[in-house]
Short mmCIF file of C-alpha atoms in Angstrom, two decimals:
data_model
loop_
_atom_site.label_atom_id
_atom_site.label_comp_id
_atom_site.label_asym_id
_atom_site.label_seq_id
_atom_site.Cartn_x
_atom_site.Cartn_y
_atom_site.Cartn_z
CA MET A 1 75.94 -56.88 163.39
CA SER A 2 74.54 -54.06 165.53
CA TYR A 3 73.80 -50.70 164.01
CA TYR A 4 76.30 -47.85 163.80
CA PRO A 5 76.69 -46.43 167.33
CA ASP A 6 77.42 -42.94 165.97
CA LEU A 7 78.22 -40.90 162.87
CA HIS A 8 81.94 -41.72 163.15
CA ALA A 9 81.27 -45.44 162.65
CA PHE A 10 79.20 -44.69 159.54
CA ILE A 11 81.91 -42.40 158.06
CA ASP A 12 84.47 -45.23 158.64
CA ALA A 13 82.14 -47.62 156.79
CA LEU A 14 81.86 -45.20 153.85
CA ASP A 15 85.64 -44.96 153.76
CA ARG A 16 86.10 -48.73 153.75
CA ALA A 17 83.57 -49.06 150.95
CA GLY A 18 85.38 -46.48 148.78
CA LYS A 19 82.43 -44.08 149.04
CA LEU A 20 84.16 -41.22 150.85
CA VAL A 21 86.36 -38.41 149.60
CA ARG A 22 88.62 -37.03 152.32
CA VAL A 23 89.72 -33.48 151.56
CA THR A 24 92.76 -32.42 153.66
CA VAL A 25 93.78 -29.24 151.84
CA PRO A 26 92.28 -25.95 153.20
CA VAL A 27 88.78 -25.32 151.85
CA ASN A 28 86.78 -22.10 152.39
CA LYS A 29 83.35 -22.97 153.74
CA ASP A 30 81.89 -19.67 152.47
CA THR A 31 82.95 -19.94 148.83
CA GLU A 32 84.32 -23.36 147.95
CA LEU A 33 83.01 -26.22 150.08
CA MET A 34 79.45 -26.78 148.82
CA PRO A 35 80.27 -25.97 145.13
CA LEU A 36 82.97 -28.63 145.18
CA VAL A 37 80.43 -31.26 146.26
CA ARG A 38 77.78 -29.99 143.84
CA TRP A 39 80.01 -30.71 140.86
CA GLN A 40 79.47 -34.45 141.23
CA TYR A 41 75.72 -34.05 140.76
CA ARG A 42 76.25 -32.17 137.49
CA GLY A 43 78.48 -34.61 135.63
CA LEU A 44 79.20 -37.87 137.39
CA PRO A 45 76.99 -40.97 136.99
CA GLU A 46 75.37 -41.90 140.25
CA SER A 47 77.60 -44.94 140.72
CA GLU A 48 80.65 -42.63 140.99
CA ARG A 49 79.21 -40.13 143.43
CA ARG A 50 80.62 -40.19 146.97
CA ALA A 51 80.26 -38.55 150.33
CA PHE A 52 82.77 -35.84 151.27
CA LEU A 53 84.64 -35.15 154.50
CA PHE A 54 86.44 -31.78 154.64
CA GLU A 55 89.10 -31.95 157.34
CA ASN A 56 90.76 -28.56 156.93
CA VAL A 57 87.98 -25.95 156.94
CA THR A 58 88.52 -22.17 156.76
CA ASP A 59 86.32 -19.17 156.06
CA SER A 60 86.51 -15.80 154.30
CA ARG A 61 87.53 -14.04 157.55
CA GLY A 62 90.66 -16.17 157.93
CA ASN A 63 89.30 -18.45 160.65
CA GLN A 64 90.49 -22.04 160.92
CA TYR A 65 88.04 -24.55 162.40
CA ASP A 66 88.97 -27.50 164.56
CA MET A 67 86.15 -29.78 163.38
CA PRO A 68 85.50 -31.40 159.96
CA VAL A 69 82.47 -30.96 157.80
CA GLY A 70 80.66 -33.90 156.18
CA VAL A 71 78.56 -33.37 153.07
CA ALA A 72 76.39 -35.83 151.06
CA LEU A 73 76.80 -38.47 153.74
CA LEU A 74 73.27 -39.77 153.03
CA GLY A 75 72.29 -38.47 149.63
CA ALA A 76 75.32 -38.96 147.44
CA SER A 77 73.80 -42.04 145.81
CA ARG A 78 71.49 -45.00 146.39
CA GLU A 79 74.54 -47.05 147.35
CA VAL A 80 75.57 -44.51 149.97
CA TYR A 81 72.02 -44.44 151.33
CA ALA A 82 71.98 -48.26 151.51
CA LEU A 83 75.25 -48.23 153.45
CA GLY A 84 73.47 -46.04 156.00
CA LEU A 85 70.86 -48.80 156.36
CA GLN A 86 73.43 -51.63 156.29
CA CYS A 87 71.57 -53.26 153.40
CA ALA A 88 71.78 -53.67 149.62
CA PRO A 89 70.27 -50.93 147.43
CA ASP A 90 67.44 -53.24 146.30
CA GLU A 91 66.53 -53.88 149.97
CA ILE A 92 65.91 -50.20 150.87
CA THR A 93 62.14 -50.27 150.22
CA GLU A 94 61.59 -53.43 152.23
CA ARG A 95 63.69 -51.98 155.11
CA TRP A 96 61.41 -48.93 155.18
CA ILE A 97 58.23 -51.02 155.03
CA ARG A 98 59.37 -53.03 158.05
CA ALA A 99 60.33 -49.90 160.00
CA LEU A 100 56.96 -48.26 159.38
CA ASP A 101 55.07 -51.45 160.26
CA ALA A 102 57.16 -52.15 163.41
CA PRO A 103 58.87 -49.06 164.81
CA VAL A 104 61.23 -49.64 167.76
CA ALA A 105 60.72 -47.24 170.63
CA PRO A 106 63.79 -45.36 171.80
CA VAL A 107 65.32 -45.83 175.24
CA MET A 108 66.49 -43.21 177.70
CA VAL A 109 70.03 -43.39 179.04
CA ALA A 110 71.70 -41.30 181.75
CA THR A 111 74.35 -39.71 179.56
CA GLY A 112 76.39 -40.10 176.40
CA PRO A 113 79.13 -38.59 174.24
CA VAL A 114 76.90 -35.68 173.31
CA LYS A 115 77.39 -34.47 176.93
CA ASP A 116 81.18 -34.51 176.77
CA ILE A 117 81.33 -30.72 176.18
CA ILE A 118 78.56 -28.44 177.43
CA GLU A 119 78.52 -24.69 176.77
CA LYS A 120 75.78 -22.36 177.99
CA GLY A 121 75.25 -18.90 179.32
CA PRO A 122 75.40 -15.29 178.10
CA THR A 123 78.88 -15.68 176.62
CA LEU A 124 77.39 -17.71 173.76
CA ALA A 125 76.06 -14.46 172.31
CA GLU A 126 79.49 -12.87 172.03
CA PRO A 127 81.27 -12.76 168.62
CA GLY A 128 83.60 -15.72 168.26
CA ASN A 129 81.54 -17.88 170.62
CA GLY A 130 78.45 -20.01 170.23
CA LEU A 131 77.62 -20.79 166.61
CA ASP A 132 80.82 -19.04 165.50
CA HIS A 133 82.69 -22.14 166.68
CA ILE A 134 80.85 -24.37 164.14
CA PRO A 135 81.94 -24.39 160.46
CA LEU A 136 78.48 -23.84 159.02
CA ALA A 137 78.86 -23.55 155.26
CA ILE A 138 77.16 -21.17 152.81
CA SER A 139 75.20 -23.60 150.68
CA THR A 140 74.90 -21.46 147.53
CA PRO A 141 77.58 -18.76 147.42
CA GLY A 142 76.34 -15.62 145.70
CA TRP A 143 72.71 -16.42 146.58
CA ASP A 144 72.47 -17.25 150.27
CA PRO A 145 72.70 -14.17 152.52
CA ALA A 146 74.26 -16.19 155.36
CA PRO A 147 75.33 -19.69 156.35
CA PHE A 148 72.43 -22.06 156.88
CA LEU A 149 72.05 -25.22 158.90
CA ALA A 150 71.99 -27.57 155.87
CA SER A 151 71.04 -30.85 157.57
CA PRO A 152 69.56 -30.00 160.97
CA TYR A 153 67.22 -32.31 162.83
CA TRP A 154 64.83 -30.04 164.75
CA VAL A 155 63.24 -31.67 167.79
CA THR A 156 59.99 -30.21 169.15
CA LYS A 157 56.98 -31.57 171.05
CA ASP A 158 53.21 -31.28 170.64
CA PRO A 159 52.15 -29.44 173.85
CA ASP A 160 48.86 -31.40 173.97
CA THR A 161 50.17 -34.96 173.55
CA GLY A 162 53.87 -34.64 174.34
CA VAL A 163 54.66 -36.59 171.16
CA ARG A 164 57.93 -35.52 169.55
CA ASN A 165 58.63 -34.42 166.01
CA VAL A 166 62.06 -34.68 164.46
CA GLY A 167 62.16 -32.77 161.17
CA THR A 168 64.76 -31.32 158.82
CA TYR A 169 64.16 -27.59 158.43
CA ARG A 170 66.85 -25.28 157.02
CA GLY A 171 67.96 -22.62 159.53
CA MET A 172 69.60 -19.29 158.79
CA ILE A 173 72.39 -18.12 161.08
CA LYS A 174 71.51 -14.66 162.47
CA SER A 175 74.13 -14.25 165.23
CA PRO A 176 76.36 -16.39 167.46
CA ASN A 177 73.30 -17.44 169.49
CA ARG A 178 70.35 -16.98 167.11
CA ILE A 179 68.95 -19.05 164.21
CA GLY A 180 65.99 -18.30 161.98
CA VAL A 181 63.65 -21.15 160.98
CA LEU A 182 60.50 -21.02 158.86
CA CYS A 183 57.73 -22.86 160.68
CA VAL A 184 55.54 -23.61 157.65
CA PRO A 185 51.97 -24.17 158.88
CA THR A 186 51.61 -27.52 157.02
CA GLN A 187 54.83 -28.93 158.43
CA HIS A 188 54.71 -30.65 161.78
CA ILE A 189 56.94 -28.05 163.42
CA GLY A 190 54.43 -25.47 162.15
CA ILE A 191 51.55 -27.31 163.83
CA HIS A 192 53.51 -27.33 167.10
CA TYR A 193 54.32 -23.61 166.64
CA ARG A 194 50.63 -22.70 166.21
CA LYS A 195 49.67 -24.58 169.38
CA TYR A 196 52.35 -22.84 171.46
CA ARG A 197 51.38 -19.47 169.98
CA GLU A 198 47.73 -20.02 170.95
CA ARG A 199 48.95 -20.61 174.48
CA GLY A 200 51.11 -17.47 174.42
CA GLN A 201 54.17 -19.62 175.14
CA PRO A 202 57.54 -19.93 173.41
CA MET A 203 58.30 -23.32 171.85
CA GLN A 204 61.25 -25.27 173.12
CA ALA A 205 63.47 -26.73 170.45
CA ALA A 206 66.66 -28.70 170.06
CA VAL A 207 68.71 -28.98 166.87
CA VAL A 208 70.77 -32.13 166.23
CA LEU A 209 73.77 -31.65 163.95
CA GLY A 210 75.29 -35.01 163.04
CA ALA A 211 73.89 -38.35 164.21
CA GLN A 212 73.39 -41.94 163.19
CA PRO A 213 72.20 -41.99 159.56
CA VAL A 214 68.77 -43.49 160.30
CA ILE A 215 67.89 -40.40 162.37
CA GLY A 216 68.48 -38.17 159.36
CA MET A 217 66.56 -40.55 157.13
CA ALA A 218 63.54 -40.52 159.45
CA SER A 219 63.83 -36.73 159.91
CA VAL A 220 63.24 -36.00 156.20
CA ALA A 221 60.52 -38.63 155.73
CA LYS A 222 56.91 -37.49 155.34
CA LEU A 223 55.44 -39.47 158.18
CA ASP A 224 51.94 -39.12 159.62
CA TYR A 225 51.47 -36.45 162.25
CA GLY A 226 52.05 -37.92 165.75
CA VAL A 227 54.49 -40.56 164.61
CA ASP A 228 57.74 -40.42 166.60
CA GLU A 229 60.61 -40.31 164.17
CA TYR A 230 62.93 -41.83 166.79
CA GLY A 231 60.76 -44.95 166.72
CA VAL A 232 60.93 -45.18 162.95
CA ALA A 233 64.69 -44.66 163.09
CA GLY A 234 64.90 -47.51 165.59
CA GLY A 235 62.88 -49.64 163.15
CA LEU A 236 65.35 -48.86 160.40
CA ALA A 237 68.30 -49.62 162.65
CA GLY A 238 66.75 -52.77 164.10
CA GLU A 239 67.44 -51.55 167.64
CA PRO A 240 66.35 -48.73 169.95
CA ILE A 241 67.86 -45.24 169.56
CA ARG A 242 69.52 -44.22 172.78
CA LEU A 243 68.36 -40.76 173.97
CA VAL A 244 69.42 -38.35 176.69
CA LYS A 245 67.63 -35.42 178.24
CA CYS A 246 68.64 -31.96 177.05
CA GLU A 247 70.33 -29.59 179.43
CA THR A 248 68.07 -26.57 179.26
CA VAL A 249 64.81 -27.68 177.56
CA ASP A 250 62.42 -30.58 178.13
CA LEU A 251 63.40 -32.54 175.06
CA GLU A 252 65.36 -35.68 174.20
CA VAL A 253 68.23 -36.05 171.74
CA PRO A 254 70.48 -38.90 170.55
CA ALA A 255 73.12 -39.78 173.14
CA THR A 256 75.80 -40.03 170.47
CA ALA A 257 74.91 -36.93 168.49
CA GLU A 258 77.83 -34.75 167.41
CA ILE A 259 76.34 -31.36 168.32
CA VAL A 260 73.02 -30.30 169.88
CA LEU A 261 71.80 -26.72 170.01
CA GLU A 262 69.10 -25.94 172.62
CA GLY A 263 66.78 -22.95 172.88
CA VAL A 264 63.32 -21.58 172.26
CA ILE A 265 61.41 -20.37 169.24
CA ARG A 266 59.51 -17.19 170.06
CA THR A 267 55.83 -17.28 169.10
#
């Protein structure tokens, strides 16, 4: 069996395995969505925890969103994580060892579903456009000052070697076309940031929101500097990850990603 071609296929697999809660009633992303999921971590045994798919998302301003929100798709439990690897829970460690020993290099393709809808230009900065289209939840109501990108895969490149990094770094929504991200010096994105700053150049970046589960797994792993996470993801999947060129920056992203944000980080 080949690996999941996209996030939709994985969500279907979770559903078939009884590991997905589909929520069809209206849920406010600013006050209700994340707290509902958090409950299962504060009372349920791990074997009963599931991923969530909210299919009727609203916000505190009365907006209704036309896309669902998935939460805990990878981290609900060890069983859910294993489904993402298409293996048994007791095979997870061996699967990772093989992927680190024998990564599978990604392949470039001409296009993919991620290119189905492309939006760019100055109108993205206007209220109601750009990031305002995406139901980005407030992770901790009462504490977070804004919605954050909760599971973003930031893609940047080392300007010396051209080697990519794919890392998960929480991003605060500042405006319809602006996100704040903390480039911690010890993180690989921080090393890239320092190199671009020394050159007096902005750093190109792409943010992947929703992709095959192995990409998220590799993104949060503490790999050695210079290791391409796409190759490790391919090793986990047992086949190459298909990538496409971004539209406005010199970076590569999964061809079947749900959403990709492109831009620069000022240095």
